[in-house]
Amino acid sequence: MINKQLANAEEAVADVFDGATIMISGFGEAGSPIELIHALIDHGATNLTVINNNTGSGEVGLAALIKAKRVSKMICSYPRTANSTVFPKLYRSGETELELVPQGTLAERIRAGGSGIPAFYTPTSVGTPLGEGKEHRTINGREFVLEYGLTADFSLIKGRLADTHGNVLYNKTARNFGPLMAMAGNVSVIQAEHIVTPGEIDPEVIITPGIFVNRVVEIQKPAVESELIAAGVSYP
Amino acid sequence: MTNSPQQVGRTRDEMAIRLAQDIPDGSYVNLGIGIPELIAKYVPEGREFIYHTENGLLGMGPSPESGLGDPELINAGKRQVTAIPGAAYFHHADSFAMIRGGHLDLCVLGALQVSSGGDLANWSTGAPDAIPAVGGAMDLVAGVKSIYVITQHCTKNGEPKLVQACTFPLTGCGIVNRIYTNLAVIEVTAEGFQLIELSPGIDFEYVAERTGAPLLPLKDNTK
């Protein structure tokens, strides 16, 4: 019998190893799996490469993971956000490496990685510093840049509703990178507010089919990052 | 002549009103952060635009009333927004397929510099201690059918933003179609900057002196 539900966030990240590559869903606070990230901080894995659009805010969630010096490299499109103070400091001191990727290229690299496509050509970044040093090719008279697919050892993703087969629905613009990272993670973990039995979600509306998901954890009332920051919370 | 160039000609809101007049009914539009966002307030009567925000929403509406927002319903600037009737949510690969695949009609962006060849610099000043951050700007300029820039004609220090060649790191090459400034509307053509319209009370020489590349005067067949 298939049942991908685990008891809690701690169990869901228990086998994350030092040096792992981790995809973390979210665009700013929308879709950030705070409870899974906090469980990862408690777990202690270090020297991580983290793939996320941003670098977190305040001192909770992703920013707390970076502050705890568990992240040796960030792959992201926009590491400069209001309330983002932790990453800039570690970047300037050279403690955390940055690979800057245009947002659409980042999304497509993740989709490609999860789809068995090792690389692809995109017009994005041609003639800019982010295209420098990359393989170029002219196709139908237009110049393109070669970009490589991304995969991860673990993907940590926030959903709204999931079933025990791993089918997932998201909330509004919190969907962002979630479905792509679920495809690209060797072990993809979903935290959802509600986990139901198979059949309760209409197959016509499922966004992430369960084959892409390995673990689901129910987090009934997930923390809201901006509320934690407003309350002055610093994790742990 | 004590006015700074930014206080002459159209205000930010007047620039947004002017640009909105040039957007056809039914357009799918992506608005950048800053002055571009003002355009949504000035949709000409009888027209409907659908706003795309690259974090995953087509049919973006205005900010929610205080206390009614959802922290998971935000725009690309990470501010809370609403979804209009008929809106759709989607993941990032679909969102950037809309952008890169040429499905959006228009993107309006701010600029640090625009060259007479249509190159745009708007993501980085290249300062050595700056944290580089690009977001979706390079994808937007590479894929959206028309790229309009809305910007002050000069910097706060009075330096031209419309230049022969950008000195800041590029966002994209040869991709800007039109520029709407406080002083003028200018088209980027194969011959360079072509004046389309002067702001009320502004003359050609005033604009040409503040443009860092040759400015072609109004054509006879244009008003």
Short mmCIF file of C-alpha atoms in Angstrom, two decimals:
data_model
loop_
_atom_site.label_atom_id
_atom_site.label_comp_id
_atom_site.label_asym_id
_atom_site.label_seq_id
_atom_site.Cartn_x
_atom_site.Cartn_y
_atom_site.Cartn_z
CA MET A 1 0.00 0.00 0.00
CA ILE A 2 1.31 3.41 -0.94
CA ASN A 3 1.35 5.90 1.90
CA LYS A 4 3.89 8.71 1.62
CA GLN A 5 2.80 10.49 4.78
CA LEU A 6 5.40 10.84 7.52
CA ALA A 7 4.70 11.84 11.12
CA ASN A 8 6.47 15.20 11.14
CA ALA A 9 8.94 17.57 9.52
CA GLU A 10 11.84 16.18 11.56
CA GLU A 11 11.33 12.70 10.09
CA ALA A 12 10.94 14.16 6.59
CA VAL A 13 14.46 15.65 6.55
CA ALA A 14 16.22 13.07 8.76
CA ASP A 15 18.42 11.68 5.96
CA VAL A 16 19.64 15.00 4.51
CA PHE A 17 23.41 14.65 4.31
CA ASP A 18 26.25 17.15 4.51
CA GLY A 19 27.05 18.58 1.07
CA ALA A 20 23.57 17.89 -0.29
CA THR A 21 21.92 20.06 -2.94
CA ILE A 22 18.50 21.24 -1.72
CA MET A 23 15.77 22.95 -3.72
CA ILE A 24 13.49 25.08 -1.54
CA SER A 25 10.20 26.35 -2.99
CA GLY A 26 8.96 29.91 -2.65
CA PHE A 27 9.05 33.37 -4.14
CA GLY A 28 9.77 35.57 -1.16
CA GLU A 29 7.54 34.28 1.62
CA ALA A 30 4.89 32.91 -0.76
CA GLY A 31 5.36 29.15 -0.84
CA SER A 32 8.30 29.00 1.55
CA PRO A 33 8.20 25.71 3.55
CA ILE A 34 9.25 27.30 6.85
CA GLU A 35 8.59 24.26 9.03
CA LEU A 36 10.67 21.96 6.80
CA ILE A 37 13.50 24.53 6.72
CA HIS A 38 13.44 24.87 10.51
CA ALA A 39 13.53 21.07 10.82
CA LEU A 40 16.58 21.09 8.53
CA ILE A 41 18.27 23.65 10.79
CA ASP A 42 17.55 21.45 13.83
CA HIS A 43 18.83 18.41 11.92
CA GLY A 44 22.22 20.05 11.41
CA ALA A 45 23.21 19.13 7.85
CA THR A 46 25.79 21.56 6.54
CA ASN A 47 27.80 22.58 3.46
CA LEU A 48 24.51 22.67 1.53
CA THR A 49 23.93 24.06 -1.96
CA VAL A 50 20.50 25.70 -1.88
CA ILE A 51 18.38 26.56 -4.92
CA ASN A 52 15.66 29.16 -4.27
CA ASN A 53 14.57 32.32 -6.08
CA ASN A 54 15.74 34.52 -3.21
CA THR A 55 17.85 34.30 -0.06
CA GLY A 56 15.22 34.69 2.64
CA SER A 57 14.13 37.58 4.84
CA GLY A 58 14.73 38.46 8.47
CA GLU A 59 16.16 35.63 10.54
CA VAL A 60 13.60 32.88 9.95
CA GLY A 61 13.18 30.19 7.31
CA LEU A 62 15.79 30.26 4.55
CA ALA A 63 17.53 33.31 6.04
CA ALA A 64 17.91 31.40 9.34
CA LEU A 65 19.42 28.42 7.50
CA ILE A 66 21.93 30.77 5.84
CA LYS A 67 22.61 32.57 9.12
CA ALA A 68 23.38 29.22 10.78
CA LYS A 69 26.16 28.87 8.13
CA ARG A 70 24.75 25.67 6.69
CA VAL A 71 24.72 27.02 3.14
CA SER A 72 27.99 27.13 1.21
CA LYS A 73 26.38 28.07 -2.12
CA MET A 74 23.15 29.75 -3.21
CA ILE A 75 21.73 29.42 -6.71
CA CYS A 76 19.09 32.13 -7.14
CA SER A 77 17.82 35.01 -9.29
CA TYR A 78 17.24 37.76 -6.77
CA PRO A 79 19.32 37.68 -3.56
CA ARG A 80 18.46 41.29 -2.68
CA THR A 81 15.12 41.81 -0.96
CA ALA A 82 13.72 44.06 1.72
CA ASN A 83 14.61 42.55 5.10
CA SER A 84 17.34 40.46 3.50
CA THR A 85 20.38 41.15 5.64
CA VAL A 86 21.82 37.72 6.40
CA PHE A 87 22.92 36.69 2.91
CA PRO A 88 24.57 40.00 1.89
CA LYS A 89 26.87 39.80 4.92
CA LEU A 90 28.00 36.23 4.25
CA TYR A 91 28.32 36.91 0.51
CA ARG A 92 30.54 39.94 1.07
CA SER A 93 32.74 38.01 3.52
CA GLY A 94 33.09 35.23 0.93
CA GLU A 95 31.52 32.60 3.20
CA THR A 96 28.60 31.89 0.88
CA GLU A 97 29.04 31.54 -2.87
CA LEU A 98 26.42 32.87 -5.30
CA GLU A 99 25.39 31.60 -8.71
CA LEU A 100 23.10 34.26 -10.17
CA VAL A 101 20.59 32.94 -12.71
CA PRO A 102 17.85 34.84 -14.54
CA GLN A 103 14.50 33.89 -13.02
CA GLY A 104 13.04 32.24 -16.12
CA THR A 105 16.28 30.40 -16.80
CA LEU A 106 16.28 29.17 -13.20
CA ALA A 107 12.72 27.85 -13.59
CA GLU A 108 13.50 26.17 -16.91
CA ARG A 109 16.74 24.65 -15.61
CA ILE A 110 14.73 23.05 -12.81
CA ARG A 111 12.00 21.85 -15.17
CA ALA A 112 14.63 20.46 -17.55
CA GLY A 113 16.45 18.71 -14.72
CA GLY A 114 13.24 17.05 -13.62
CA SER A 115 12.32 16.13 -17.19
CA GLY A 116 15.43 14.27 -18.31
CA ILE A 117 16.68 17.18 -20.42
CA PRO A 118 20.37 17.86 -19.68
CA ALA A 119 20.56 21.30 -21.30
CA PHE A 120 18.67 23.73 -23.53
CA TYR A 121 19.18 26.95 -25.50
CA THR A 122 17.50 30.17 -24.36
CA PRO A 123 17.60 33.74 -25.71
CA THR A 124 17.73 35.09 -22.14
CA SER A 125 21.05 36.74 -21.14
CA VAL A 126 22.57 36.87 -24.65
CA GLY A 127 24.94 39.85 -24.75
CA THR A 128 24.84 40.37 -20.98
CA PRO A 129 27.34 39.54 -18.21
CA LEU A 130 25.23 36.49 -17.26
CA GLY A 131 25.67 35.03 -20.74
CA GLU A 132 29.45 35.50 -20.78
CA GLY A 133 31.56 32.35 -21.00
CA LYS A 134 28.57 30.18 -21.89
CA GLU A 135 28.24 28.21 -25.10
CA HIS A 136 26.33 30.20 -27.75
CA ARG A 137 24.59 28.95 -30.86
CA THR A 138 22.72 30.67 -33.67
CA ILE A 139 19.44 28.96 -34.52
CA ASN A 140 17.23 30.35 -37.30
CA GLY A 141 19.30 33.52 -37.31
CA ARG A 142 18.97 34.27 -33.60
CA GLU A 143 21.63 33.81 -30.93
CA PHE A 144 20.98 31.62 -27.90
CA VAL A 145 22.83 30.61 -24.72
CA LEU A 146 23.24 27.02 -23.52
CA GLU A 147 21.96 26.44 -19.99
CA TYR A 148 22.14 23.18 -18.03
CA GLY A 149 19.35 21.40 -16.19
CA LEU A 150 19.34 21.37 -12.39
CA THR A 151 18.49 18.49 -10.09
CA ALA A 152 18.64 18.18 -6.31
CA ASP A 153 19.17 15.53 -3.69
CA PHE A 154 16.15 16.87 -1.80
CA SER A 155 13.35 19.30 -2.63
CA LEU A 156 11.48 20.97 0.23
CA ILE A 157 8.13 22.32 -0.96
CA LYS A 158 5.07 23.99 0.52
CA GLY A 159 1.67 22.88 -0.74
CA ARG A 160 -1.86 23.58 0.47
CA LEU A 161 -3.54 20.20 0.06
CA ALA A 162 -2.02 16.79 -0.61
CA ASP A 163 -3.09 13.18 -0.47
CA THR A 164 -1.12 10.19 0.76
CA HIS A 165 -0.17 9.30 -2.84
CA GLY A 166 1.66 12.63 -3.04
CA ASN A 167 -0.77 14.48 -5.31
CA VAL A 168 -0.54 18.19 -4.49
CA LEU A 169 -2.48 21.46 -4.84
CA TYR A 170 -0.98 24.85 -4.03
CA ASN A 171 -2.24 28.24 -2.84
CA LYS A 172 -2.41 31.13 -5.32
CA THR A 173 1.03 32.59 -6.20
CA ALA A 174 2.66 30.28 -3.63
CA ARG A 175 2.72 27.67 -6.42
CA ASN A 176 5.72 29.38 -8.11
CA PHE A 177 8.63 26.87 -8.12
CA GLY A 178 6.88 24.04 -6.21
CA PRO A 179 5.72 21.83 -9.10
CA LEU A 180 9.10 22.17 -10.87
CA MET A 181 11.16 21.37 -7.79
CA ALA A 182 8.96 18.35 -7.06
CA MET A 183 10.02 17.00 -10.48
CA ALA A 184 13.71 17.78 -10.01
CA GLY A 185 14.27 16.45 -6.50
CA ASN A 186 15.62 12.93 -5.99
CA VAL A 187 13.64 13.00 -2.72
CA SER A 188 10.80 15.52 -2.87
CA VAL A 189 9.12 16.47 0.39
CA ILE A 190 5.80 18.32 0.58
CA GLN A 191 4.47 20.08 3.65
CA ALA A 192 0.73 20.65 3.26
CA GLU A 193 -1.93 22.11 5.52
CA HIS A 194 -4.16 19.11 4.97
CA ILE A 195 -3.43 15.57 3.88
CA VAL A 196 -6.37 13.54 2.64
CA THR A 197 -6.92 10.00 1.41
CA PRO A 198 -6.54 9.20 -2.32
CA GLY A 199 -9.70 9.99 -4.25
CA GLU A 200 -10.65 13.06 -2.24
CA ILE A 201 -8.91 15.39 -4.71
CA ASP A 202 -10.51 15.64 -8.16
CA PRO A 203 -7.93 14.18 -10.61
CA GLU A 204 -8.81 16.99 -13.05
CA VAL A 205 -7.39 19.68 -10.77
CA ILE A 206 -4.23 18.05 -9.43
CA ILE A 207 -1.21 20.28 -10.09
CA THR A 208 1.63 17.97 -9.02
CA PRO A 209 0.96 14.27 -9.71
CA GLY A 210 2.10 12.00 -6.88
CA ILE A 211 4.84 10.27 -8.91
CA PHE A 212 7.01 13.38 -8.39
CA VAL A 213 6.57 13.32 -4.62
CA ASN A 214 8.24 10.99 -2.10
CA ARG A 215 7.13 12.33 1.26
CA VAL A 216 4.20 14.37 2.58
CA VAL A 217 3.92 15.93 6.02
CA GLU A 218 0.89 17.67 7.47
CA ILE A 219 1.63 21.12 8.91
CA GLN A 220 -1.83 22.39 9.76
CA LYS A 221 -1.15 26.03 10.50
CA PRO A 222 2.12 26.94 8.79
CA ALA A 223 3.92 30.02 10.07
CA VAL A 224 3.72 33.19 7.97
CA GLU A 225 7.23 34.52 7.40
CA SER A 226 6.27 38.22 7.45
CA GLU A 227 4.39 37.73 10.74
CA LEU A 228 7.40 36.03 12.33
CA ILE A 229 9.66 38.87 11.15
CA ALA A 230 7.21 41.52 12.41
CA ALA A 231 7.23 39.75 15.79
CA GLY A 232 11.04 39.88 15.86
CA VAL A 233 11.47 36.10 15.76
CA SER A 234 14.96 34.77 15.11
CA TYR A 235 15.23 31.00 14.55
CA PRO A 236 16.25 28.87 16.36
CA MET B 1 16.98 77.33 -15.45
CA THR B 2 17.22 76.24 -11.83
CA ASN B 3 14.77 73.39 -12.32
CA SER B 4 16.36 69.97 -12.28
CA PRO B 5 15.61 68.08 -15.51
CA GLN B 6 13.40 65.65 -13.54
CA GLN B 7 10.99 68.47 -12.58
CA VAL B 8 10.48 69.61 -16.16
CA GLY B 9 7.80 68.24 -18.50
CA ARG B 10 5.51 65.39 -17.54
CA THR B 11 5.18 64.12 -13.98
CA ARG B 12 5.51 60.41 -13.27
CA ASP B 13 1.74 60.03 -13.36
CA GLU B 14 1.48 62.03 -16.62
CA MET B 15 4.13 59.78 -18.17
CA ALA B 16 2.08 56.72 -17.17
CA ILE B 17 -1.11 58.29 -18.58
CA ARG B 18 0.67 59.05 -21.86
CA LEU B 19 2.07 55.52 -22.23
CA ALA B 20 -1.29 53.90 -21.37
CA GLN B 21 -2.82 55.67 -24.40
CA ASP B 22 -0.54 53.64 -26.67
CA ILE B 23 -1.55 50.21 -25.34
CA PRO B 24 -4.16 48.53 -27.57
CA ASP B 25 -7.35 47.10 -26.09
CA GLY B 26 -7.02 43.46 -25.05
CA SER B 27 -3.25 43.54 -24.54
CA TYR B 28 -1.49 41.16 -22.18
CA VAL B 29 0.93 43.38 -20.28
CA ASN B 30 3.74 42.93 -17.75
CA LEU B 31 4.54 46.04 -15.72
CA GLY B 32 7.90 46.41 -13.99
CA ILE B 33 8.44 47.91 -10.55
CA GLY B 34 8.27 51.70 -10.03
CA ILE B 35 6.81 54.14 -12.59
CA PRO B 36 5.54 51.22 -14.77
CA GLU B 37 3.20 50.16 -11.95
CA LEU B 38 1.37 53.52 -12.20
CA ILE B 39 0.08 52.60 -15.67
CA ALA B 40 -2.52 50.25 -14.16
CA LYS B 41 -4.26 53.30 -12.66
CA TYR B 42 -4.74 54.95 -16.06
CA VAL B 43 -6.33 52.44 -18.41
CA PRO B 44 -8.09 54.50 -21.12
CA GLU B 45 -11.87 54.24 -21.10
CA GLY B 46 -13.26 51.40 -23.18
CA ARG B 47 -10.07 49.34 -23.03
CA GLU B 48 -9.18 46.25 -21.01
CA PHE B 49 -5.62 45.11 -20.31
CA ILE B 50 -4.73 41.81 -18.63
CA TYR B 51 -1.74 42.12 -16.30
CA HIS B 52 0.80 39.32 -15.99
CA THR B 53 3.06 39.10 -12.96
CA GLU B 54 5.94 36.71 -13.51
CA ASN B 55 5.69 35.02 -10.13
CA GLY B 56 2.60 33.22 -11.43
CA LEU B 57 -0.59 35.22 -12.02
CA LEU B 58 -2.40 36.39 -15.14
CA GLY B 59 -5.22 38.79 -14.31
CA MET B 60 -3.55 40.74 -11.52
CA GLY B 61 -5.81 43.28 -9.83
CA PRO B 62 -5.08 46.20 -7.52
CA SER B 63 -3.78 46.00 -3.95
CA PRO B 64 -6.22 44.46 -1.48
CA GLU B 65 -8.06 46.54 1.09
CA SER B 66 -6.17 46.75 4.35
CA GLY B 67 -6.42 43.49 6.29
CA LEU B 68 -7.92 41.51 3.38
CA GLY B 69 -4.68 40.50 1.70
CA ASP B 70 -3.14 37.05 1.43
CA PRO B 71 0.66 36.82 1.91
CA GLU B 72 0.59 34.11 -0.76
CA LEU B 73 -1.10 36.37 -3.34
CA ILE B 74 1.66 38.78 -4.30
CA ASN B 75 3.22 40.44 -7.34
CA ALA B 76 6.78 40.32 -8.66
CA GLY B 77 7.67 43.14 -6.26
CA LYS B 78 6.45 40.87 -3.42
CA ARG B 79 3.59 43.22 -2.58
CA GLN B 80 0.11 41.88 -1.90
CA VAL B 81 -2.29 42.12 -4.85
CA THR B 82 -5.69 40.74 -5.86
CA ALA B 83 -6.82 38.48 -8.70
CA ILE B 84 -9.54 39.74 -11.07
CA PRO B 85 -12.46 37.54 -12.21
CA GLY B 86 -11.02 35.35 -14.95
CA ALA B 87 -7.54 35.30 -13.44
CA ALA B 88 -5.26 32.24 -13.58
CA TYR B 89 -2.42 30.98 -11.39
CA PHE B 90 0.47 28.95 -12.79
CA HIS B 91 3.96 27.77 -11.92
CA HIS B 92 7.16 29.55 -12.92
CA ALA B 93 7.98 27.45 -15.99
CA ASP B 94 4.57 28.27 -17.48
CA SER B 95 4.94 31.91 -16.47
CA PHE B 96 8.26 32.25 -18.26
CA ALA B 97 6.97 30.23 -21.22
CA MET B 98 4.43 33.03 -21.60
CA ILE B 99 7.30 35.53 -21.47
CA ARG B 100 9.98 33.79 -23.52
CA GLY B 101 7.49 32.24 -25.92
CA GLY B 102 6.32 35.65 -27.13
CA HIS B 103 2.81 35.34 -25.74
CA LEU B 104 2.82 38.66 -23.89
CA ASP B 105 2.16 41.76 -25.98
CA LEU B 106 3.99 44.38 -23.97
CA CYS B 107 6.41 44.80 -21.10
CA VAL B 108 7.01 48.22 -19.55
CA LEU B 109 10.24 48.60 -17.61
CA GLY B 110 12.27 51.25 -15.86
CA ALA B 111 15.85 51.94 -16.97
CA LEU B 112 19.25 53.02 -15.77
CA GLN B 113 20.33 53.53 -19.40
CA VAL B 114 18.98 52.90 -22.91
CA SER B 115 21.30 53.01 -25.95
CA SER B 116 20.38 54.35 -29.38
CA GLY B 117 20.61 50.76 -30.59
CA GLY B 118 17.93 49.68 -28.13
CA ASP B 119 20.20 48.07 -25.53
CA LEU B 120 18.81 48.27 -21.99
CA ALA B 121 20.65 48.42 -18.67
CA ASN B 122 18.29 48.22 -15.71
CA TRP B 123 19.46 45.52 -13.28
CA SER B 124 22.86 46.50 -11.93
CA THR B 125 25.12 49.53 -11.61
CA GLY B 126 28.06 47.15 -11.59
CA ALA B 127 29.33 48.59 -8.30
CA PRO B 128 31.86 46.11 -6.87
CA ASP B 129 30.21 45.85 -3.43
CA ALA B 130 26.63 45.53 -4.78
CA ILE B 131 24.78 42.24 -4.39
CA PRO B 132 23.93 41.29 -7.98
CA ALA B 133 20.22 40.57 -8.48
CA VAL B 134 18.50 40.14 -11.83
CA GLY B 135 15.09 38.53 -11.28
CA GLY B 136 13.04 38.17 -14.47
CA ALA B 137 14.25 41.28 -16.33
CA MET B 138 16.49 39.45 -18.81
CA ASP B 139 13.76 36.93 -19.65
CA LEU B 140 11.19 39.70 -20.17
CA VAL B 141 13.32 41.69 -22.60
CA ALA B 142 14.33 38.52 -24.48
CA GLY B 143 10.79 37.32 -25.03
CA VAL B 144 8.00 39.88 -24.81
CA LYS B 145 6.84 41.22 -28.21
CA SER B 146 7.23 44.93 -27.39
CA ILE B 147 9.47 46.50 -24.76
CA TYR B 148 8.62 50.04 -23.67
CA VAL B 149 10.80 51.93 -21.22
CA ILE B 150 9.32 54.58 -18.96
CA THR B 151 11.90 56.71 -17.20
CA GLN B 152 13.07 60.18 -16.31
CA HIS B 153 15.02 61.59 -19.25
CA CYS B 154 18.06 62.28 -17.04
CA THR B 155 19.46 61.06 -13.74
CA LYS B 156 19.13 63.13 -10.56
CA ASN B 157 22.56 64.56 -11.40
CA GLY B 158 21.35 65.62 -14.85
CA GLU B 159 23.22 62.96 -16.80
CA PRO B 160 21.46 61.54 -19.87
CA LYS B 161 19.90 58.10 -19.49
CA LEU B 162 19.51 57.84 -23.26
CA VAL B 163 23.03 57.20 -24.47
CA GLN B 164 25.14 56.10 -27.43
CA ALA B 165 26.28 52.97 -25.59
CA CYS B 166 25.33 51.76 -22.10
CA THR B 167 28.10 51.78 -19.51
CA PHE B 168 26.14 49.76 -16.93
CA PRO B 169 25.82 45.95 -17.33
CA LEU B 170 23.23 45.10 -20.00
CA THR B 171 19.86 43.47 -19.45
CA GLY B 172 19.42 42.81 -23.17
CA CYS B 173 20.68 43.95 -26.59
CA GLY B 174 18.61 45.78 -29.20
CA ILE B 175 15.32 45.07 -27.48
CA VAL B 176 13.82 48.46 -26.53
CA ASN B 177 11.14 49.70 -28.94
CA ARG B 178 9.98 52.95 -27.34
CA ILE B 179 10.96 55.28 -24.52
CA TYR B 180 8.54 57.48 -22.61
CA THR B 181 10.24 60.18 -20.54
CA ASN B 182 9.20 63.37 -18.77
CA LEU B 183 10.43 65.26 -21.85
CA ALA B 184 9.41 63.21 -24.88
CA VAL B 185 8.27 60.01 -26.52
CA ILE B 186 11.11 58.49 -28.51
CA GLU B 187 11.21 55.47 -30.80
CA VAL B 188 14.33 53.34 -31.19
CA THR B 189 14.85 52.90 -34.94
CA ALA B 190 17.58 51.49 -37.17
CA GLU B 191 18.78 55.11 -37.52
CA GLY B 192 18.84 55.71 -33.76
CA PHE B 193 16.60 57.74 -31.42
CA GLN B 194 13.63 59.14 -33.37
CA LEU B 195 11.52 61.80 -31.66
CA ILE B 196 7.83 60.92 -31.81
CA GLU B 197 6.36 63.56 -29.53
CA LEU B 198 7.52 66.38 -27.26
CA SER B 199 5.97 66.85 -23.82
CA PRO B 200 3.83 70.00 -23.60
CA GLY B 201 6.00 73.13 -23.33
CA ILE B 202 9.24 71.32 -24.23
CA ASP B 203 11.17 72.11 -27.40
CA PHE B 204 13.39 69.88 -29.54
CA GLU B 205 16.67 71.55 -28.59
CA TYR B 206 15.97 71.10 -24.88
CA VAL B 207 15.48 67.34 -25.36
CA ALA B 208 18.37 66.93 -27.80
CA GLU B 209 20.78 68.66 -25.37
CA ARG B 210 19.79 66.18 -22.67
CA THR B 211 20.06 63.10 -24.86
CA GLY B 212 23.45 61.35 -24.97
CA ALA B 213 23.13 60.32 -28.63
CA PRO B 214 21.84 62.03 -31.78
CA LEU B 215 18.07 62.65 -31.67
CA LEU B 216 16.24 62.66 -35.00
CA PRO B 217 13.65 65.46 -35.14
CA LEU B 218 9.93 64.94 -35.66
CA LYS B 219 9.14 63.68 -39.13
CA ASP B 220 6.95 65.85 -41.36
CA ASN B 221 4.19 63.28 -41.37
CA THR B 222 4.01 63.12 -37.60
CA LYS B 223 2.19 65.65 -35.48
#
